Short mmCIF file of C-alpha atoms in Angstrom, two decimals:
data_model
loop_
_atom_site.label_atom_id
_atom_site.label_comp_id
_atom_site.label_asym_id
_atom_site.label_seq_id
_atom_site.Cartn_x
_atom_site.Cartn_y
_atom_site.Cartn_z
CA UNK A 19 239.33 -50.23 116.23
CA UNK A 20 241.58 -50.74 113.19
CA UNK A 21 240.61 -53.64 110.77
CA UNK A 22 242.92 -56.10 109.00
CA UNK A 23 242.41 -54.38 105.69
CA UNK A 24 243.66 -51.16 107.09
CA UNK A 25 246.74 -53.00 108.39
CA UNK A 26 247.36 -54.39 104.84
CA UNK A 27 247.03 -51.12 103.19
CA UNK A 28 249.35 -49.32 105.54
CA UNK A 29 252.10 -52.10 105.22
CA UNK A 30 251.43 -52.31 101.41
CA UNK A 31 250.60 -55.95 101.30
CA UNK A 32 247.63 -58.19 100.94
CA UNK A 33 245.20 -59.11 103.79
CA UNK A 34 246.37 -62.76 103.46
CA UNK A 35 249.94 -61.77 104.03
CA UNK A 36 248.97 -59.93 107.10
CA UNK A 37 247.11 -63.03 108.37
CA UNK A 38 250.25 -65.25 107.66
CA UNK A 39 252.66 -62.86 109.43
CA UNK A 40 250.46 -62.70 112.58
CA UNK A 41 249.45 -66.39 112.74
CA UNK A 42 252.88 -67.75 111.85
CA UNK A 43 251.27 -70.28 109.58
CA UNK A 44 253.30 -69.39 106.50
CA UNK A 45 256.79 -67.77 106.13
CA UNK A 46 256.85 -64.07 105.59
CA UNK A 47 260.05 -62.07 104.42
CA UNK A 48 261.58 -60.20 107.43
CA UNK A 49 261.08 -56.74 106.00
CA UNK A 50 257.55 -57.55 105.08
CA UNK A 51 256.89 -58.85 108.58
CA UNK A 52 258.52 -55.64 110.10
CA UNK A 53 256.26 -53.44 108.03
CA UNK A 54 253.28 -55.34 109.19
CA UNK A 55 254.18 -55.36 112.84
CA UNK A 56 254.95 -51.46 112.51
CA UNK A 57 251.38 -50.99 110.99
CA UNK A 58 249.78 -53.14 113.76
CA UNK A 59 251.48 -51.01 116.44
CA UNK A 60 250.63 -47.65 114.95
CA UNK A 61 247.02 -48.54 114.23
CA UNK A 62 246.42 -50.56 117.51
CA UNK A 63 245.07 -53.61 115.65
CA UNK A 64 243.89 -56.51 117.61
CA UNK A 65 242.47 -59.70 115.79
CA UNK A 66 238.95 -60.48 116.55
CA UNK A 67 238.35 -63.15 119.04
CA UNK A 68 235.80 -64.85 116.89
CA UNK A 69 237.93 -64.84 113.84
CA UNK A 70 240.79 -66.46 115.89
CA UNK A 71 238.36 -69.18 116.97
CA UNK A 72 237.32 -69.75 113.33
CA UNK A 73 240.92 -70.12 112.52
CA UNK A 74 241.46 -72.67 115.36
CA UNK A 75 243.48 -70.30 117.61
CA UNK A 76 242.92 -69.48 121.19
CA UNK A 77 241.21 -66.30 122.27
CA UNK A 78 243.31 -66.05 125.47
CA UNK A 79 240.11 -65.16 127.37
CA UNK A 80 238.54 -67.10 130.23
CA UNK A 81 234.95 -66.50 131.35
CA UNK A 82 234.38 -66.21 135.07
CA UNK A 83 230.79 -66.78 135.96
CA UNK A 84 229.94 -65.22 139.41
CA UNK A 85 226.38 -64.34 140.02
CA UNK A 86 225.98 -61.27 142.02
CA UNK A 87 222.68 -61.89 144.16
CA UNK A 88 221.13 -59.76 146.91
CA UNK A 89 222.65 -62.14 149.53
CA UNK A 90 226.30 -62.14 148.05
CA UNK A 91 228.88 -61.18 150.58
CA UNK A 92 230.87 -59.03 148.31
CA UNK A 93 234.27 -58.84 149.96
CA UNK A 94 234.72 -62.74 149.92
CA UNK A 95 233.51 -63.20 146.51
CA UNK A 96 235.64 -60.31 145.16
CA UNK A 97 238.60 -61.93 146.74
CA UNK A 98 238.15 -64.93 144.42
CA UNK A 99 237.32 -62.74 141.42
CA UNK A 100 240.80 -60.96 141.99
CA UNK A 101 242.64 -64.10 142.60
CA UNK A 102 241.28 -65.70 139.42
CA UNK A 103 242.26 -62.57 137.40
CA UNK A 104 245.70 -62.61 138.76
CA UNK A 105 246.20 -66.41 138.05
CA UNK A 106 244.80 -66.01 134.45
CA UNK A 107 247.05 -63.00 133.77
CA UNK A 108 250.15 -65.07 134.58
CA UNK A 109 249.17 -67.44 131.95
CA UNK A 110 248.59 -64.45 129.39
CA UNK A 111 244.86 -64.67 129.77
CA UNK A 112 242.28 -62.04 130.44
CA UNK A 113 238.89 -62.58 132.36
CA UNK A 114 235.45 -61.89 131.21
CA UNK A 115 233.33 -61.52 134.26
CA UNK A 116 229.75 -62.72 134.00
CA UNK A 117 227.73 -61.39 136.95
CA UNK A 118 224.21 -62.38 135.67
CA UNK A 119 222.01 -63.35 138.60
CA UNK A 120 220.61 -66.08 136.28
CA UNK A 121 224.03 -67.57 135.95
CA UNK A 122 223.19 -70.15 133.43
CA UNK A 123 222.24 -67.65 130.87
CA UNK A 124 225.55 -65.89 130.80
CA UNK A 125 227.43 -69.11 130.77
CA UNK A 126 225.35 -70.29 127.80
CA UNK A 127 225.92 -67.07 126.06
CA UNK A 128 229.78 -67.17 125.91
CA UNK A 129 229.86 -71.02 125.24
CA UNK A 130 227.76 -70.40 122.05
CA UNK A 131 229.74 -67.25 120.93
CA UNK A 132 233.09 -68.98 120.94
CA UNK A 133 234.49 -66.03 122.73
CA UNK A 134 236.30 -67.88 125.47
CA UNK A 135 238.73 -70.83 125.64
CA UNK A 136 237.31 -72.02 129.05
CA UNK A 137 234.76 -71.23 131.79
CA UNK A 138 235.55 -70.86 135.48
CA UNK A 139 232.51 -71.29 137.68
CA UNK A 140 232.23 -69.48 141.11
CA UNK A 141 229.68 -69.27 143.85
CA UNK A 142 228.62 -72.93 143.33
CA UNK A 143 225.32 -73.81 144.77
CA UNK A 144 224.50 -77.38 145.94
CA UNK A 145 221.84 -77.73 143.20
CA UNK A 146 223.65 -75.59 140.69
CA UNK A 147 221.82 -74.80 137.24
CA UNK A 148 225.22 -74.57 135.55
CA UNK A 149 226.06 -78.24 136.17
CA UNK A 150 224.03 -79.84 133.32
CA UNK A 151 225.06 -76.96 131.07
CA UNK A 152 228.82 -77.62 131.71
CA UNK A 153 228.13 -81.20 130.76
CA UNK A 154 226.45 -80.20 127.39
CA UNK A 155 228.85 -77.55 126.08
CA UNK A 156 232.13 -78.05 124.27
CA UNK A 157 233.80 -75.28 126.16
CA UNK A 158 235.86 -76.82 129.08
CA UNK A 159 234.59 -75.75 132.64
CA UNK A 160 236.25 -75.86 135.88
CA UNK A 161 234.15 -75.44 139.10
CA UNK A 162 235.65 -73.62 142.09
CA UNK A 163 233.38 -75.28 144.49
CA UNK A 164 231.68 -78.72 144.72
CA UNK A 165 227.96 -79.16 143.78
CA UNK A 166 226.03 -82.04 145.02
CA UNK A 167 226.02 -83.52 141.47
CA UNK A 168 229.56 -83.30 140.53
CA UNK A 169 229.87 -86.50 138.46
CA UNK A 170 232.05 -85.86 135.49
CA UNK A 171 232.95 -82.29 136.49
CA UNK A 172 236.33 -80.93 137.28
CA UNK A 173 236.04 -79.18 140.75
CA UNK A 174 238.48 -77.23 142.82
CA UNK A 175 238.04 -76.35 146.40
CA UNK A 176 239.40 -76.44 149.95
CA UNK A 177 238.76 -79.66 151.72
CA UNK A 178 236.16 -78.15 153.95
CA UNK A 179 235.16 -81.49 155.39
CA UNK A 180 238.62 -82.24 156.67
CA UNK A 181 239.09 -78.55 157.89
CA UNK A 182 235.78 -78.81 160.05
CA UNK A 183 236.88 -82.22 161.46
CA UNK A 184 240.36 -80.60 162.28
CA UNK A 185 238.71 -77.87 164.14
CA UNK A 186 236.56 -80.21 166.09
CA UNK A 187 239.61 -82.24 166.87
CA UNK A 188 241.60 -79.31 168.03
CA UNK A 189 238.98 -78.26 170.57
CA UNK A 190 238.28 -81.94 171.71
CA UNK A 191 242.12 -82.46 172.15
CA UNK A 192 242.36 -79.46 174.27
CA UNK A 193 239.75 -80.88 176.71
CA UNK A 194 236.65 -79.06 175.55
CA UNK A 195 233.28 -81.09 175.80
CA UNK A 196 230.67 -78.39 174.95
CA UNK A 197 231.39 -76.69 171.63
CA UNK A 198 229.51 -74.77 169.08
CA UNK A 199 229.60 -73.64 165.40
CA UNK A 200 228.78 -70.05 164.50
CA UNK A 201 228.02 -70.30 160.79
CA UNK A 202 227.02 -68.46 157.83
CA UNK A 203 223.60 -66.71 157.11
CA UNK A 204 220.61 -68.95 157.03
CA UNK A 205 220.21 -68.54 153.14
CA UNK A 206 223.89 -69.49 152.55
CA UNK A 207 222.89 -73.09 153.58
CA UNK A 208 220.73 -73.16 150.47
CA UNK A 209 222.57 -71.08 148.07
CA UNK A 210 226.10 -72.01 148.62
CA UNK A 211 227.85 -75.48 148.49
CA UNK A 212 230.45 -75.05 151.35
CA UNK A 213 228.47 -74.04 154.49
CA UNK A 214 226.46 -77.17 154.66
CA UNK A 215 229.57 -79.23 154.08
CA UNK A 216 231.27 -77.55 157.07
CA UNK A 217 228.22 -77.94 159.17
CA UNK A 218 227.59 -81.63 158.43
CA UNK A 219 231.40 -82.45 158.84
CA UNK A 220 231.60 -80.70 162.25
CA UNK A 221 228.28 -82.35 163.48
CA UNK A 222 229.71 -85.84 162.32
CA UNK A 223 233.17 -85.43 163.87
CA UNK A 224 231.64 -84.05 167.12
CA UNK A 225 229.38 -87.14 167.31
CA UNK A 226 232.56 -89.25 166.81
CA UNK A 227 234.45 -87.59 169.55
CA UNK A 228 231.36 -87.86 171.92
CA UNK A 229 231.11 -83.99 172.02
CA UNK A 230 227.99 -81.78 172.34
CA UNK A 231 227.98 -79.47 169.42
CA UNK A 232 225.43 -76.59 169.17
CA UNK A 233 224.74 -74.31 166.07
CA UNK A 234 223.79 -70.67 165.46
CA UNK A 235 223.91 -68.71 162.18
CA UNK A 236 225.10 -65.21 161.62
CA UNK A 237 221.99 -63.75 160.23
CA UNK A 238 218.96 -64.47 157.98
CA UNK A 239 219.80 -63.20 154.58
CA UNK A 240 222.80 -60.85 155.24
CA UNK A 241 225.45 -60.76 158.13
CA UNK A 242 223.58 -59.51 161.21
CA UNK A 243 226.03 -58.48 163.97
CA UNK A 244 223.15 -58.27 166.36
CA UNK A 245 221.90 -61.67 165.55
CA UNK A 246 225.48 -63.15 165.76
CA UNK A 247 225.94 -61.56 169.31
CA UNK A 248 222.69 -62.93 170.41
CA UNK A 249 223.64 -66.40 169.33
CA UNK A 250 227.04 -66.19 170.97
CA UNK A 251 225.20 -65.06 174.35
CA UNK A 252 222.94 -68.10 174.05
CA UNK A 253 225.85 -70.44 173.38
CA UNK A 254 227.79 -69.27 176.35
CA UNK A 255 224.85 -69.33 178.58
CA UNK A 256 224.47 -72.86 177.52
CA UNK A 257 227.92 -73.72 178.84
CA UNK A 258 229.86 -73.74 175.58
CA UNK A 259 233.73 -73.40 176.20
CA UNK A 260 234.96 -73.69 172.58
CA UNK A 261 233.63 -71.78 169.43
CA UNK A 262 234.13 -72.64 165.92
CA UNK A 263 233.55 -69.62 163.68
CA UNK A 264 232.75 -70.30 160.05
CA UNK A 265 231.40 -66.99 158.89
CA UNK A 266 232.18 -63.58 157.44
CA UNK A 267 234.72 -61.17 158.99
CA UNK A 268 232.00 -59.01 160.32
CA UNK A 269 230.42 -61.99 162.13
CA UNK A 270 233.86 -62.95 163.68
CA UNK A 271 234.16 -59.33 164.91
CA UNK A 272 230.69 -59.34 166.42
CA UNK A 273 231.23 -62.80 168.13
CA UNK A 274 234.58 -61.47 169.76
CA UNK A 275 232.83 -58.22 170.72
CA UNK A 276 230.06 -60.24 172.63
CA UNK A 277 232.74 -62.35 174.46
CA UNK A 278 234.68 -59.15 175.50
CA UNK A 279 231.50 -57.43 176.70
CA UNK A 280 230.60 -60.40 178.83
CA UNK A 281 234.05 -60.31 180.32
CA UNK A 282 235.35 -63.44 178.66
CA UNK A 283 238.95 -63.67 177.62
CA UNK A 284 240.15 -65.67 174.72
CA UNK A 285 241.66 -68.06 175.34
CA UNK A 286 241.58 -68.02 179.16
CA UNK A 287 237.87 -68.32 179.47
CA UNK A 288 236.83 -69.61 175.91
CA UNK A 289 238.71 -71.06 172.87
CA UNK A 290 237.94 -69.85 169.40
CA UNK A 291 238.99 -71.56 166.12
CA UNK A 292 238.09 -70.09 162.66
CA UNK A 293 237.30 -72.40 159.69
CA UNK A 294 237.51 -71.43 156.01
CA UNK A 295 238.36 -67.71 156.62
CA UNK A 296 239.41 -65.95 153.62
CA UNK A 297 240.85 -63.03 155.55
CA UNK A 298 243.65 -62.73 158.16
CA UNK A 299 242.24 -63.78 161.47
CA UNK A 300 245.55 -62.41 163.27
CA UNK A 301 244.07 -58.90 162.38
CA UNK A 302 240.94 -59.34 164.34
CA UNK A 303 240.60 -57.45 167.66
CA UNK A 304 241.63 -60.79 169.22
CA UNK A 305 243.95 -62.94 167.00
CA UNK A 306 242.15 -66.28 166.33
CA UNK A 307 243.53 -69.72 165.34
CA UNK A 308 242.55 -70.40 161.69
CA UNK A 309 242.20 -73.18 159.14
CA UNK A 310 242.18 -70.63 156.36
CA UNK A 311 240.53 -70.69 153.03
CA UNK A 312 243.14 -69.05 150.68
CA UNK A 313 241.46 -67.65 147.45
CA UNK A 314 244.83 -67.70 145.47
CA UNK A 315 245.47 -71.30 146.11
CA UNK A 316 242.11 -72.35 144.87
CA UNK A 317 242.02 -70.08 141.90
CA UNK A 318 245.70 -70.92 140.85
CA UNK A 319 244.75 -74.55 140.73
CA UNK A 320 241.52 -73.95 138.77
CA UNK A 321 243.25 -71.77 136.20
CA UNK A 322 246.20 -74.50 135.91
CA UNK A 323 243.32 -77.09 135.23
CA UNK A 324 241.67 -74.90 132.83
CA UNK A 325 244.92 -74.51 130.94
CA UNK A 326 245.37 -78.28 130.94
CA UNK A 327 241.98 -78.69 129.56
CA UNK A 328 243.08 -76.91 126.41
CA UNK A 329 245.85 -79.29 125.54
CA UNK A 330 246.55 -82.95 125.33
CA UNK A 331 246.93 -83.42 129.11
CA UNK A 332 243.31 -82.86 129.86
CA UNK A 333 242.43 -83.32 133.53
CA UNK A 334 240.27 -86.23 134.61
CA UNK A 335 236.97 -85.29 135.94
CA UNK A 336 236.84 -85.32 139.71
CA UNK A 337 237.52 -83.25 143.04
CA UNK A 338 240.70 -81.53 143.46
CA UNK A 339 240.61 -80.63 147.08
CA UNK A 340 243.28 -78.54 148.80
CA UNK A 341 244.49 -80.01 151.98
CA UNK A 342 243.71 -77.70 155.07
CA UNK A 343 246.42 -76.12 157.30
CA UNK A 344 246.05 -75.20 160.89
CA UNK A 345 247.49 -71.71 161.69
CA UNK A 346 247.97 -71.03 165.52
CA UNK A 347 247.53 -67.65 167.07
CA UNK A 348 247.18 -68.70 170.64
CA UNK A 349 243.39 -68.60 170.85
CA UNK A 350 242.91 -72.15 172.14
CA UNK A 351 243.66 -73.70 175.49
CA UNK A 352 242.36 -76.25 177.89
CA UNK A 353 239.31 -75.16 179.84
CA UNK A 354 239.68 -74.54 183.44
CA UNK A 355 238.87 -77.49 185.83
CA UNK A 356 236.58 -76.50 188.75
CA UNK A 357 238.48 -77.12 192.08
CA UNK A 358 237.27 -79.94 194.07
CA UNK A 359 235.35 -79.02 197.23
#
């Protein structure tokens, strides 16, 4: 990579003149600036990020900390990584992806190096070790997710609590009395912030609506289609007539396969509503009503708040929750009423 002294030599000027021309901090004659710009293009010179930080300039790089663990559901997480990169690029920023399983170490490393202007935090755990670090470092941080201890943090997420209540209400309003939640993997309720939020909110709303709500997970560590199908069998045998699916796409497909194999039609025999799906539920073998989690919406807002954190209009700490929207695909109807004898 070319250095600034090579640009100065090629343009026939001093190093300080190159610096002034590129930073705009002092006026440089037009012909001199044009020679410098020509040398920059021909040599492929790019100012060092650390040097720009020392000069008080932005690096135009955001760090995205996304720990990749053995239980990580890659398709869902990569959807958020891509959405963040797209949102950052629109602002003229590049993304430095930190995938250390020990997420705190990577975040600490970039904060101390001065390499990035802000840090975006993905795959947030209920008791996330990056929380105290975010409070301690000078680099602004935006969490895409809500840890249990979120005081003083800027957090962005879908309003999962309202989404879960909305799904329960949809089934209750359609006349269902016995409903169930098919949730994430068992480990996700310890390692991720949103699965327990959905489960607790659904249970609370079901109790408020005097409904019976059962629960089954979609596997232990990874999505297990066989375990998902077994859980759906147990729920149907227990008299459940309305399902809330808050799980990965593979688990959605397994649940629908089990219903079809038992000869149950959606929505004639059983109603199904998906909560927090980051994929198109209309593309499933049977289209399913959805209260979706849209990665681009969360990531656009997170990047916007990160940009604001670099200027005078710094966002106040707090939760920035995206209101959920119900998208109907015809998978919900009133259960059949048994004929009187």
